PDB file of N, CA, C and O in Angstrom:
ATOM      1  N   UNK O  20     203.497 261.809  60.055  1.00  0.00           N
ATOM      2  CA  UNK O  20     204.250 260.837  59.262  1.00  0.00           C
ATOM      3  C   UNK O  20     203.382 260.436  58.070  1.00  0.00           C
ATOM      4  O   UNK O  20     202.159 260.301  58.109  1.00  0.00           O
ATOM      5  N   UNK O  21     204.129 260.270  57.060  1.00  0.00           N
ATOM      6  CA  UNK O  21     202.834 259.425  55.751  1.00  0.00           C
ATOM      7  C   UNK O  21     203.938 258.164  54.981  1.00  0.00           C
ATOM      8  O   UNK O  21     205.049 257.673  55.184  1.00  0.00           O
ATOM      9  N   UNK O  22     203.198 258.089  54.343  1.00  0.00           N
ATOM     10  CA  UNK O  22     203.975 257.002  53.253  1.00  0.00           C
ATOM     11  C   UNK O  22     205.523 257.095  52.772  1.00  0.00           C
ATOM     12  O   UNK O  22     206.383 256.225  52.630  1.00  0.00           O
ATOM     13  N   UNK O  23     205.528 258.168  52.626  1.00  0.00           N
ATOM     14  CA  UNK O  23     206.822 257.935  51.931  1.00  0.00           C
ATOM     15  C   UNK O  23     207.677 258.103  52.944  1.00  0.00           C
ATOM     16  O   UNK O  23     208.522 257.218  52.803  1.00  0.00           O
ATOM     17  N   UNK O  24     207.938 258.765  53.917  1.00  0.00           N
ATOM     18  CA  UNK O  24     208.822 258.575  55.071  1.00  0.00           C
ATOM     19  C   UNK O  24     208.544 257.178  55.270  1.00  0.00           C
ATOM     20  O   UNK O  24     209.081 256.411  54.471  1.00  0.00           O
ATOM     21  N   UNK O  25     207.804 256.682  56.183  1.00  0.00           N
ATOM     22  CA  UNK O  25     207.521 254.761  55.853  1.00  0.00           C
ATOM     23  C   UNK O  25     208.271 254.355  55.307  1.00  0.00           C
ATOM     24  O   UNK O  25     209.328 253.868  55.709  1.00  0.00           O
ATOM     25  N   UNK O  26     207.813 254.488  54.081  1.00  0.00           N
ATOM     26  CA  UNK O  26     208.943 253.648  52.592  1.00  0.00           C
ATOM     27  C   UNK O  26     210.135 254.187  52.774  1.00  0.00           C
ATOM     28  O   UNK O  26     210.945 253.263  52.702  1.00  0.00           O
ATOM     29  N   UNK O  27     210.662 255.158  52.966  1.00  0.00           N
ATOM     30  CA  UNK O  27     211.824 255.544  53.249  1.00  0.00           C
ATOM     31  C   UNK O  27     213.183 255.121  54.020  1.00  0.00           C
ATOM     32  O   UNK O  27     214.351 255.142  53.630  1.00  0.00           O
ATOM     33  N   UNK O  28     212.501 254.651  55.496  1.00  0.00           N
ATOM     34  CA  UNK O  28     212.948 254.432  56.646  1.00  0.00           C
ATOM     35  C   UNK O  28     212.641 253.144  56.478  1.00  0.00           C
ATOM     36  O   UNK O  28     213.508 252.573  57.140  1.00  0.00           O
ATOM     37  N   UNK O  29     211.955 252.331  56.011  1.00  0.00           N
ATOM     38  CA  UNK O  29     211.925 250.911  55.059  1.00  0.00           C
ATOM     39  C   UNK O  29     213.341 250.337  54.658  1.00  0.00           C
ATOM     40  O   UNK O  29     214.110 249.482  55.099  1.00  0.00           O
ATOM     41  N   UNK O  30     213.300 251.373  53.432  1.00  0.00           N
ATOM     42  CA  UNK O  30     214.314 251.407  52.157  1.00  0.00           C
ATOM     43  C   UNK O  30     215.702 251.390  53.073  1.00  0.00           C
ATOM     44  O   UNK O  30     216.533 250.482  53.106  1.00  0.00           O
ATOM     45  N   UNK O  31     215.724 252.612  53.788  1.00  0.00           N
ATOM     46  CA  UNK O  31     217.499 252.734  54.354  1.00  0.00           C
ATOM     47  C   UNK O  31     217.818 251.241  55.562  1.00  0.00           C
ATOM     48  O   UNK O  31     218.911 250.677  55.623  1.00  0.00           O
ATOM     49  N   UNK O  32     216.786 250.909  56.278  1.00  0.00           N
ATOM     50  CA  UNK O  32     216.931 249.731  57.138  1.00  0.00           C
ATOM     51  C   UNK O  32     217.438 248.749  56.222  1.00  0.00           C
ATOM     52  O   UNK O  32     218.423 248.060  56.487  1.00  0.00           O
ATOM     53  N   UNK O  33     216.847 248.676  55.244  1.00  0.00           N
ATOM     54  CA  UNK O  33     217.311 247.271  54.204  1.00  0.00           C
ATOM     55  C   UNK O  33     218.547 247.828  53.709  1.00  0.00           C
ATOM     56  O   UNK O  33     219.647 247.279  53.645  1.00  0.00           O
ATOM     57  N   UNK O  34     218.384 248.397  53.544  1.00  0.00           N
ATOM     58  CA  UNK O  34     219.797 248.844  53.060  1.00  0.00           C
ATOM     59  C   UNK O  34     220.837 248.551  53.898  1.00  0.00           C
ATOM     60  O   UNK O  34     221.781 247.837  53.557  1.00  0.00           O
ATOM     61  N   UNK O  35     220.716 249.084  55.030  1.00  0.00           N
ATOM     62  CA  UNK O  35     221.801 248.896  55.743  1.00  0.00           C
ATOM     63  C   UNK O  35     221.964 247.598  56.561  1.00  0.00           C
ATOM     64  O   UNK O  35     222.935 247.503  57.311  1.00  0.00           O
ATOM     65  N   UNK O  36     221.184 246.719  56.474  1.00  0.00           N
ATOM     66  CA  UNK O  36     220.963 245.437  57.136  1.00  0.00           C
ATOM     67  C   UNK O  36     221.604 244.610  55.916  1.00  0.00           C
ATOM     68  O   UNK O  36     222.641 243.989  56.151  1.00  0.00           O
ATOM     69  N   UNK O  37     221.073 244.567  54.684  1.00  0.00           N
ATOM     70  CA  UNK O  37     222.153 244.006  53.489  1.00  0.00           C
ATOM     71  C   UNK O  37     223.426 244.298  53.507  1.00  0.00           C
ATOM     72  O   UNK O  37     224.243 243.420  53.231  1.00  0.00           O
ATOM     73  N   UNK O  38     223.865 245.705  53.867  1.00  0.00           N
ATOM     74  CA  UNK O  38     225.357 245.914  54.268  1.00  0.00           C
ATOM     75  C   UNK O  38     226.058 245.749  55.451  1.00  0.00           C
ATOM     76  O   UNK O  38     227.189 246.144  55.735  1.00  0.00           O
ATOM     77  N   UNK O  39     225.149 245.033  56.200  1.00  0.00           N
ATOM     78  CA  UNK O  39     225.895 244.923  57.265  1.00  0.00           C
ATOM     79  C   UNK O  39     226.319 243.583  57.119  1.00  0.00           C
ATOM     80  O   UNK O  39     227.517 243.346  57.269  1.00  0.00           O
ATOM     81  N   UNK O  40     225.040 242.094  56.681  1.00  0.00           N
ATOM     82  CA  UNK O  40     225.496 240.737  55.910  1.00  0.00           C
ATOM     83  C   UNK O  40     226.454 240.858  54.900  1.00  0.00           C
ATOM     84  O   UNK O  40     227.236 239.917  54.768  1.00  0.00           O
ATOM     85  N   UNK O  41     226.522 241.522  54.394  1.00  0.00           N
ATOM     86  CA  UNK O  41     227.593 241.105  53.018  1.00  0.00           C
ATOM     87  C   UNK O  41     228.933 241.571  53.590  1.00  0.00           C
ATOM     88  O   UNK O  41     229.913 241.202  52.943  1.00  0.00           O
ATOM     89  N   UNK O  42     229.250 242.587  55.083  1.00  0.00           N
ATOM     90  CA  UNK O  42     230.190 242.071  55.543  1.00  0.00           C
ATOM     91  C   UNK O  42     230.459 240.998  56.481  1.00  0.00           C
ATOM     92  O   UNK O  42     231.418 240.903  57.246  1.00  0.00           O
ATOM     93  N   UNK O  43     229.510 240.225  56.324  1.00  0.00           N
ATOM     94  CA  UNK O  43     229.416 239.291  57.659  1.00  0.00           C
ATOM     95  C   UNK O  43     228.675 238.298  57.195  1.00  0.00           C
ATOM     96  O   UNK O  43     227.855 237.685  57.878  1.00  0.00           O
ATOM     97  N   UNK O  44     228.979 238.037  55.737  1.00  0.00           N
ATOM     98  CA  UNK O  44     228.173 236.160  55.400  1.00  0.00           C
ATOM     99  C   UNK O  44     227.604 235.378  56.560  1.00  0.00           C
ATOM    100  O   UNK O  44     226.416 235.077  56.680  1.00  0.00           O
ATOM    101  N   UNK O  45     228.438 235.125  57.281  1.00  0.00           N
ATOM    102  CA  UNK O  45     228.230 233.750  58.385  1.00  0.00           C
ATOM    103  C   UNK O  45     226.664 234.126  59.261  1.00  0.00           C
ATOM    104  O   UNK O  45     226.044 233.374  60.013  1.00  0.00           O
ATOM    105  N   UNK O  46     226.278 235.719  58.800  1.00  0.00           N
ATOM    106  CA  UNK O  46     225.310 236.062  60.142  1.00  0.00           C
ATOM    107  C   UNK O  46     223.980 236.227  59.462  1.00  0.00           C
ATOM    108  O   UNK O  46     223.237 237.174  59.720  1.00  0.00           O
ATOM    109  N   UNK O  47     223.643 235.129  58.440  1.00  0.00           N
ATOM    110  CA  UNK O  47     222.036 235.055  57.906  1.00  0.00           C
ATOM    111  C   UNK O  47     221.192 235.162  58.735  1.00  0.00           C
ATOM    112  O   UNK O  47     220.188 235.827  58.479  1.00  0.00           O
ATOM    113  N   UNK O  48     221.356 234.532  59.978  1.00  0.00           N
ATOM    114  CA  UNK O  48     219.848 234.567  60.733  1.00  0.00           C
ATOM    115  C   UNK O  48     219.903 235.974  61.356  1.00  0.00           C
ATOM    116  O   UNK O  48     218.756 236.412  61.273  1.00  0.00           O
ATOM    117  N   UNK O  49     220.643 236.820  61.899  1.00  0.00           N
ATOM    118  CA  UNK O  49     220.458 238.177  62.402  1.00  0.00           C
ATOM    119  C   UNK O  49     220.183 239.193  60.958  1.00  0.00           C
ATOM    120  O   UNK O  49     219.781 240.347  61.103  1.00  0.00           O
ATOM    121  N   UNK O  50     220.434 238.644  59.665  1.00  0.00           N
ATOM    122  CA  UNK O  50     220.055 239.408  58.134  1.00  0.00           C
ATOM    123  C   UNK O  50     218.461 239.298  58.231  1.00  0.00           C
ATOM    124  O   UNK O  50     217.613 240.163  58.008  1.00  0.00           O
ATOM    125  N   UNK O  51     218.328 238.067  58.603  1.00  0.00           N
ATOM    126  CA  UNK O  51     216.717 237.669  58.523  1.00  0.00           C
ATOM    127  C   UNK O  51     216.255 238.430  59.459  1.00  0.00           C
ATOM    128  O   UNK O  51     215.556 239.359  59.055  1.00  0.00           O
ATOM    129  N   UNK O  52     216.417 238.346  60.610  1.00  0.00           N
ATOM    130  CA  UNK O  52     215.792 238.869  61.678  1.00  0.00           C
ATOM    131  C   UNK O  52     215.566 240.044  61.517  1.00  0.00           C
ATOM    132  O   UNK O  52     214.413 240.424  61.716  1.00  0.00           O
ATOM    133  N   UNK O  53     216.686 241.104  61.062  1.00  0.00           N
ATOM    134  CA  UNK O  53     216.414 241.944  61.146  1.00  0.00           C
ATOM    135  C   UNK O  53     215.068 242.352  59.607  1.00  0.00           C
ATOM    136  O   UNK O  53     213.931 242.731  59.890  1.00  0.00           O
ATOM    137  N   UNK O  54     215.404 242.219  58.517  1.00  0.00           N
ATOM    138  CA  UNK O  54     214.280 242.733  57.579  1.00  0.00           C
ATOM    139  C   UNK O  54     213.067 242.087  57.949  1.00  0.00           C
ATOM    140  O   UNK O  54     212.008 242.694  57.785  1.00  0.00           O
ATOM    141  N   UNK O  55     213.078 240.867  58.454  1.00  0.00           N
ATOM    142  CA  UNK O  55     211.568 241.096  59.527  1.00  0.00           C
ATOM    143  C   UNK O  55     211.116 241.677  60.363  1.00  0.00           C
ATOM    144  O   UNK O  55     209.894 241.626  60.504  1.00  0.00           O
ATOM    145  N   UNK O  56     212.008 242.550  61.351  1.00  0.00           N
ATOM    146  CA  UNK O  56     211.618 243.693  61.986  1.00  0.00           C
ATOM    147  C   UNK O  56     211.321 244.577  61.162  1.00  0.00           C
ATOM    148  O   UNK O  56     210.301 245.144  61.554  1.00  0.00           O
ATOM    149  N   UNK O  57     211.688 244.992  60.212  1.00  0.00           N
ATOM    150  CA  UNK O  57     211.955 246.267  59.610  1.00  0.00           C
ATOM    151  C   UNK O  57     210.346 246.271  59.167  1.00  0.00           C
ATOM    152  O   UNK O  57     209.432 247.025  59.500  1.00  0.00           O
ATOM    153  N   UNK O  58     210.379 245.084  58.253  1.00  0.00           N
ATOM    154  CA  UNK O  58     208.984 245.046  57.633  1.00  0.00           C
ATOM    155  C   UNK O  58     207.730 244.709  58.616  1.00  0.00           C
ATOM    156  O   UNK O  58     206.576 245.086  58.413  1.00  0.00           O
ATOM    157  N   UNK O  59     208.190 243.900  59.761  1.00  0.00           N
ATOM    158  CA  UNK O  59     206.862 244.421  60.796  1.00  0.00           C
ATOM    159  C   UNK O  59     206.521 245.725  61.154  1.00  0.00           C
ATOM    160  O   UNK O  59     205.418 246.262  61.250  1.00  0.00           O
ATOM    161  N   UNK O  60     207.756 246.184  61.352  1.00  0.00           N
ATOM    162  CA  UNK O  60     207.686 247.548  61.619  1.00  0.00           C
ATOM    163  C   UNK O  60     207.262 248.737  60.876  1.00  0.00           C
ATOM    164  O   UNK O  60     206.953 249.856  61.286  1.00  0.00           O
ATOM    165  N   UNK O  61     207.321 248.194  59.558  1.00  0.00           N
ATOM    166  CA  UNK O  61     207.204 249.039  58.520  1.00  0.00           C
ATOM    167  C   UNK O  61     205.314 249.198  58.852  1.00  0.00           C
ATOM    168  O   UNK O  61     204.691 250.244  59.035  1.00  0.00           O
ATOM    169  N   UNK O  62     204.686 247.530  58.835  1.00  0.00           N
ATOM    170  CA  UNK O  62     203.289 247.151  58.945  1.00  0.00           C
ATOM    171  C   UNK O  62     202.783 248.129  60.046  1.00  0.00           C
ATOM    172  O   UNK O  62     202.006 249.041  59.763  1.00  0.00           O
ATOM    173  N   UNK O  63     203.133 247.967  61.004  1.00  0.00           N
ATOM    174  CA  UNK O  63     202.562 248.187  62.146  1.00  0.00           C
ATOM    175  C   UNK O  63     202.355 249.515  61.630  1.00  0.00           C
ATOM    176  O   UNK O  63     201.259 249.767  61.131  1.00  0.00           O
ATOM    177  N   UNK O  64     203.252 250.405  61.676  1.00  0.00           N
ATOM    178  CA  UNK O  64     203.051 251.744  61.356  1.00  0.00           C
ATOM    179  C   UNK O  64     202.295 252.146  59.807  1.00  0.00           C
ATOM    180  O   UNK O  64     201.782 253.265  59.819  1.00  0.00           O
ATOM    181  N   UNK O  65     202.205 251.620  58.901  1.00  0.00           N
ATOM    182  CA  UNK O  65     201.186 251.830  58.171  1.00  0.00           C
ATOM    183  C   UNK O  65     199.968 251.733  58.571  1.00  0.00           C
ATOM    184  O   UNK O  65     199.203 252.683  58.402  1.00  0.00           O
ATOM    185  N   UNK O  66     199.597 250.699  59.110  1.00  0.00           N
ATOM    186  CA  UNK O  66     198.171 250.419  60.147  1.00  0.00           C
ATOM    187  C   UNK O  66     197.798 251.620  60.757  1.00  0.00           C
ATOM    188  O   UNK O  66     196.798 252.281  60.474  1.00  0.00           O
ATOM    189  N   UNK O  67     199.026 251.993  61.993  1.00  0.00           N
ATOM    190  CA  UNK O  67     198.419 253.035  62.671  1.00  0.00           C
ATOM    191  C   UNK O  67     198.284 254.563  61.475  1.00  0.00           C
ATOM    192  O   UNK O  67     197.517 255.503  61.681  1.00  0.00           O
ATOM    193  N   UNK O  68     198.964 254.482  60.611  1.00  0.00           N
ATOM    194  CA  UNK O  68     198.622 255.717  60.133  1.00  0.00           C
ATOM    195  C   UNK O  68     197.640 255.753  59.127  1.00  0.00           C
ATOM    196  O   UNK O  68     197.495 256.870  58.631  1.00  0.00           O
ATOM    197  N   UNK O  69     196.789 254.695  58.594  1.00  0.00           N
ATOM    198  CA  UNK O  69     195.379 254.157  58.388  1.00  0.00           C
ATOM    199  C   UNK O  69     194.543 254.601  58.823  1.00  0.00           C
ATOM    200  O   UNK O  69     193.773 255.393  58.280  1.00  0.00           O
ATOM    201  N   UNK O  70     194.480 253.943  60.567  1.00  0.00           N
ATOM    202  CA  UNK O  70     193.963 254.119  61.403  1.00  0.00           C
ATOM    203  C   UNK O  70     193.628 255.770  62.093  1.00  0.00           C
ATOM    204  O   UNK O  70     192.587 256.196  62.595  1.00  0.00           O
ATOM    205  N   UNK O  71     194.904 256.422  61.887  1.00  0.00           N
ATOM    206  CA  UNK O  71     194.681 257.668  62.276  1.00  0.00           C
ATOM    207  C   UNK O  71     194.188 258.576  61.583  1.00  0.00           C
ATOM    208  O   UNK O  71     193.807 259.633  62.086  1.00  0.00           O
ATOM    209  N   UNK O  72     194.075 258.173  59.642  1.00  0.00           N
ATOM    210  CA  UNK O  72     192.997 258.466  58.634  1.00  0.00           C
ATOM    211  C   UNK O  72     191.906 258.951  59.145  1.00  0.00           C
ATOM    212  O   UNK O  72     191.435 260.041  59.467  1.00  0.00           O
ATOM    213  N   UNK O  73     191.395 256.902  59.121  1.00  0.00           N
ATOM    214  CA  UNK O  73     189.998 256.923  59.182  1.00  0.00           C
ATOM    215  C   UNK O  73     189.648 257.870  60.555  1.00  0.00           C
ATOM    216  O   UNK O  73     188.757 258.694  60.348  1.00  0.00           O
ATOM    217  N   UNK O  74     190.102 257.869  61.637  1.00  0.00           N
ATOM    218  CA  UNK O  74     189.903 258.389  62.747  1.00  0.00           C
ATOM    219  C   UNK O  74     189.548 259.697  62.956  1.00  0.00           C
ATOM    220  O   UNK O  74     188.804 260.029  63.879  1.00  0.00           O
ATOM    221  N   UNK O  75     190.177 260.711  61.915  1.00  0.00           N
ATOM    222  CA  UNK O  75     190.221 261.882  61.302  1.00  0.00           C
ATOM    223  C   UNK O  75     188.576 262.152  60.664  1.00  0.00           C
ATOM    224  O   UNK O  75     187.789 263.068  60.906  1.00  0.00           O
ATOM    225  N   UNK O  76     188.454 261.046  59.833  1.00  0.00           N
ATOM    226  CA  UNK O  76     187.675 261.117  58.567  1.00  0.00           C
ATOM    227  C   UNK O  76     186.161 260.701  59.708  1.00  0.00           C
ATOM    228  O   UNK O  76     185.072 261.219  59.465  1.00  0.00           O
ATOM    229  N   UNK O  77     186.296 259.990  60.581  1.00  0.00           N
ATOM    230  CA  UNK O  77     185.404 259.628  61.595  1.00  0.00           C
ATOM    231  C   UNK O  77     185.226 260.895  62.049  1.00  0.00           C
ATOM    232  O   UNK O  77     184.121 261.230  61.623  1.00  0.00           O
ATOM    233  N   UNK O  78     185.898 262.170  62.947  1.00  0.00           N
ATOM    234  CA  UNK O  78     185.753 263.142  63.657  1.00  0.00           C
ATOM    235  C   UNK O  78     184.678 264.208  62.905  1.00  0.00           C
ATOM    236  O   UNK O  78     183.673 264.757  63.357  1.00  0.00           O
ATOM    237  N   UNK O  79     185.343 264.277  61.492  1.00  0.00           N
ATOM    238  CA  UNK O  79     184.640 265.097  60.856  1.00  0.00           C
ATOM    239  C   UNK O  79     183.451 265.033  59.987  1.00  0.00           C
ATOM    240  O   UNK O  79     182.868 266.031  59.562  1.00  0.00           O
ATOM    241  N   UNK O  80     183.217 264.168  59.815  1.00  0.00           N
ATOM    242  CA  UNK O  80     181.800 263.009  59.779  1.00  0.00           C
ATOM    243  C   UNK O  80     180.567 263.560  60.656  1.00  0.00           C
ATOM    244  O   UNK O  80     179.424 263.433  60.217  1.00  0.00           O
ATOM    245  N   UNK O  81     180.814 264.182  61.918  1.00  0.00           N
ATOM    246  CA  UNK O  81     179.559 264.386  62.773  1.00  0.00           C
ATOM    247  C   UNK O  81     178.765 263.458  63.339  1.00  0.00           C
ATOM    248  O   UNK O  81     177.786 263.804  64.001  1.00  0.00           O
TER     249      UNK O  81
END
């Protein structure tokens, strides 16, 4: 996985979480909820694929 899949799968969640509120005004707090998952989610997985960088960059280091 790298960045732009990330950003990608980012991008279409919001997307489709904005289209799912704008048929459904009344349901802000599940709009919220969800692009805070999205974007934790987005975090978390940037981290680990950081992490699996340096981890790389650690192996071959010696």
């Amino acid at each position: 996985m790298d960045i732009i899949t990330l950003i990608k799968a980012l991008v279409s969640g919001l997307l489709d979480a904005e289209e799912e509120f704008l048929k459904h005004l009344d349901t802000f707090s599940m709009f919220e909820e969800s692009v805070r998952g999205l974007t934790n989610q987005m975090a978390a997985d940037f981290i680990g694929l950081a992490l699996s960088n340096a981890d790389i960059l650690i192996r071959e280091s010696g």
